[in-house]
Amino acid sequence: MDDKIIVSNRSALIAKYTAVGVVKIKAAIGRLIIADAKRGIKSRFVYLDDSVAMKRFRGSAVADSRNARESKEAIDAIYRAVNPDYLMIVGAPDVVPHQDLTNPLFDPPNDPDRFAYGDLPYACDAPYSRNIAAFKGPTRVIGRLPDLRGAHEPSHLLALLAIAANPKSRKVKDYGIYFGLSTKSWHKSTGMSLFNVFGNSDALTLSPKSGPTHPAARLAPLTHFINCHGGMSDPAFYGE
């Protein structure tokens, strides 16, 4: 019986990194599986678009890596056949897609997002649906180790897999200092959250005027707590 199933999509990885890059990724996943075994976790790697592998789970292989329904049904088949304790998705949404839930708050221009994309349905036994109400009771432990969306060489993903295979624990106190950023209108709510997590909200800064750039010393803490909005196509945080 497998404790953990690691899944990805081979054709999507090849489209990003070529077959040579995928060989490196598979080798890195192999090292993770060996490391898992030393931790007492039996892991198996499965390509969701591998018809032979998916047949063993009595499921259908993913034909289109962009198809949310196909990926959901493939992962559901794995759970029905194996019921692993953990399942890890390797790759960003351009490798294994997020599920395309209909956004119940869609109301342009206030909320222009027609879909609420995410991995929640993968964690639920309910079959594929765009109705978010169908996924109220997650029963599966699902995680995603994402590469960089649109990347063309796999160094970032290989580094993440190496970290997963050889993690280094830190003391709790190492995370006691934090970088906190919010807006004036939300500062009370954010302050309460920081207090609940860290025991104080003393290091909370507000945008604007703080940001979008911050000195290196300010960003040095291992924990960042950010409660802001940004631009539609800009990584900077502006506030509201």
C-alpha positions as a printed Julia matrix, in Angstrom:
240×3 Matrix{Float64}:
   0.0    0.0     0.0
   1.32   3.44   -0.92
   1.38   6.15    1.73
   1.93   8.99   -0.74
   1.22   9.38   -4.43
   3.17  12.01   -6.39
   1.45  13.08   -9.61
   2.33  15.24  -12.58
   1.72  15.45  -16.33
   4.58  14.28  -18.55
   3.45  15.91  -21.8
   3.04  19.28  -20.08
   6.48  19.0   -18.48
   8.06  18.1   -21.84
   6.36  21.11  -23.46
   8.03  23.33  -20.86
  11.41  21.68  -20.36
  11.96  19.22  -23.25
  12.52  15.49  -22.68
  16.01  16.18  -21.3
  14.62  18.42  -18.57
  11.96  15.87  -17.68
  14.63  13.2   -17.19
  16.23  15.47  -14.58
  12.89  16.1   -12.89
  12.05  12.4   -12.74
  15.47  11.66  -11.23
  14.9   14.34   -8.58
  11.51  12.84   -7.76
  13.23   9.46   -7.48
  15.57  10.92   -4.87
  12.56  12.3    -2.99
  10.96   8.85   -3.0
  14.16   7.36   -1.55
  14.23  10.07    1.12
  10.56   9.4     1.92
  11.34   5.71    2.42
  13.98   6.6     5.0
  11.25   8.6     6.8
   8.94   5.58    6.78
   6.77   6.86    3.9
   6.17   4.65    0.87
   5.76   6.93   -2.18
   4.94   6.31   -5.82
   5.2    8.65   -8.82
   2.42   8.64  -11.43
   2.01  10.59  -14.66
  -1.66  11.47  -15.02
  -1.34  11.27  -18.82
   0.2    7.77  -18.77
  -2.53   5.42  -20.03
  -0.76   2.3   -18.77
  -0.28   3.72  -15.28
  -3.82   5.09  -15.06
  -5.25   1.75  -16.2
  -3.81   0.21  -13.04
  -5.97   2.65  -11.08
  -9.01   1.88  -13.27
  -8.95   5.46  -14.48
  -8.54   7.3   -17.76
  -5.35   9.1   -18.7
  -5.46  12.88  -19.09
  -5.54  13.7   -22.8
  -5.42  17.5   -22.44
  -3.2   18.88  -19.68
  -5.35  22.04  -19.6
  -8.56  20.14  -18.91
  -9.63  20.51  -15.28
 -12.28  17.78  -15.48
  -9.84  15.18  -16.82
  -7.25  15.94  -14.12
  -9.86  15.82  -11.36
 -11.21  12.49  -12.61
  -7.7   11.02  -12.85
  -6.85  12.01   -9.28
 -10.24  10.72   -8.08
  -9.46   7.35   -9.72
  -6.15   7.16   -7.86
  -7.89   7.84   -4.55
 -10.57   5.22   -5.2
  -7.91   2.62   -6.01
  -5.24   3.39   -3.42
  -6.64   5.85   -0.86
  -3.19   7.26   -0.03
  -2.52   9.25    3.12
  -1.01  12.07    1.04
  -1.05  13.2    -2.58
   1.43  15.72   -3.96
   0.92  17.52   -7.27
   4.2   18.41   -8.97
   3.96  21.44  -11.23
   2.24  24.78  -11.58
  -1.28  25.08  -13.09
   0.22  24.92  -16.6
   1.28  21.34  -15.74
  -1.66  20.15  -13.63
  -4.51  22.68  -13.83
  -6.3   24.33  -10.96
  -9.97  23.46  -10.79
 -12.26  26.02  -12.43
 -14.92  26.73   -9.81
 -17.57  29.3   -10.72
 -17.02  32.4    -8.61
 -20.28  33.09   -6.7
 -19.15  36.68   -6.14
 -18.56  37.43   -9.81
 -19.78  41.01  -10.24
 -17.75  43.14  -12.64
 -16.24  45.63  -12.24
 -16.13  45.05   -8.46
 -15.11  41.4    -8.82
 -14.13  40.62  -12.44
 -13.07  37.0   -11.79
 -15.59  34.63  -13.43
 -13.83  31.6   -11.95
 -12.24  30.9    -8.56
  -9.29  28.69   -9.45
  -7.75  26.38   -6.85
  -6.94  22.86   -5.65
  -9.85  22.47   -3.19
 -11.83  19.99   -5.35
  -8.82  17.68   -5.56
  -9.05  17.36   -1.77
 -12.71  16.3    -1.86
 -14.44  13.04   -2.76
 -17.19  14.84   -4.7
 -16.89  14.41   -8.49
 -15.93  17.2   -10.88
 -18.17  20.25  -10.69
 -17.87  24.0   -11.06
 -20.23  24.49   -8.1
 -18.15  25.49   -5.11
 -20.9   24.29   -2.74
 -20.09  20.71   -3.77
 -16.7   20.91   -2.04
 -17.48  21.78    1.56
 -15.92  18.72    3.17
 -12.27  18.04    2.25
 -11.23  14.5     3.24
  -7.87  14.22    1.43
  -4.43  15.6     2.29
  -3.39  17.33   -0.93
  -0.33  19.5    -1.55
   1.26  21.1    -4.6
   4.97  21.59   -5.28
   4.79  24.18   -8.08
   7.38  25.05  -10.65
   7.41  28.5   -12.26
   4.51  29.03  -14.61
   5.78  29.51  -18.15
   9.35  28.49  -17.26
  11.6   26.89  -19.9
  14.31  25.34  -17.74
  13.71  23.26  -14.57
  16.29  24.6   -12.1
  13.65  26.13   -9.8
  11.63  22.91   -9.59
  14.78  20.81   -9.14
  15.8   23.02   -6.22
  12.38  22.64   -4.57
  12.5   18.86   -4.97
  15.97  18.82   -3.4
  14.67  20.78   -0.41
  11.7   18.39   -0.06
  14.08  15.43   -0.08
  16.47  16.99    2.45
  14.52  19.4     4.67
  16.21  21.25    7.52
  14.16  21.99   10.61
  14.42  25.31   12.42
  13.5   26.3    15.95
  10.11  27.9    16.55
  11.76  31.11   17.73
  13.31  31.57   14.28
   9.83  32.4    13.0
   8.86  34.73   15.86
  10.02  37.87   14.01
   7.83  38.68   11.02
   7.27  41.1     8.15
   3.69  42.39    8.31
   1.99  44.53    5.65
  -1.61  45.66    5.28
  -3.75  48.72    4.52
  -5.08  51.38    6.85
  -8.66  50.22    6.31
  -7.76  46.65    7.31
  -5.16  47.37    9.97
  -7.37  46.31   12.91
  -8.25  42.94   11.37
  -4.65  42.33   10.3
  -3.39  43.39   13.71
  -5.66  40.83   15.38
  -4.39  38.09   13.07
  -0.77  38.99   13.8
  -1.49  39.01   17.53
  -3.11  35.57   17.33
  -0.12  34.14   15.44
   2.85  36.01   16.93
   1.55  37.49   20.19
   1.92  41.1    18.98
   1.24  43.39   16.03
   4.13  45.78   16.65
   5.82  45.15   13.3
   2.76  45.86   11.14
   3.35  48.4     8.37
   0.7   49.95    6.13
   0.51  50.47    2.36
   0.42  53.2     1.34
   2.79  54.84    2.24
   5.04  51.91    3.04
   6.07  50.12   -0.15
   6.05  48.88   -2.79
   9.8   48.51   -2.11
  11.12  47.62    1.34
  14.69  47.52    2.67
  16.37  44.14    2.83
  16.48  44.21    6.63
  12.72  44.67    6.74
  12.17  41.66    4.49
  14.74  39.47    6.29
  12.29  37.68    8.67
  11.39  34.15    7.57
   7.67  34.8     8.03
   5.78  37.3     5.85
   2.13  38.17    6.61
   0.61  40.27    3.81
  -3.02  41.39    3.63
  -3.16  43.64    0.55
  -4.46  43.85   -2.98
  -2.35  44.36   -6.09
  -2.68  45.28   -9.72
  -4.18  42.92  -12.3
  -0.81  42.33  -13.96
   1.67  43.77  -11.46
   3.37  41.91   -8.58
   3.57  45.06   -6.4
   1.23  45.57   -3.44
  -0.63  48.88   -3.42
  -3.19  48.51   -0.67
  -6.79  48.58   -1.82
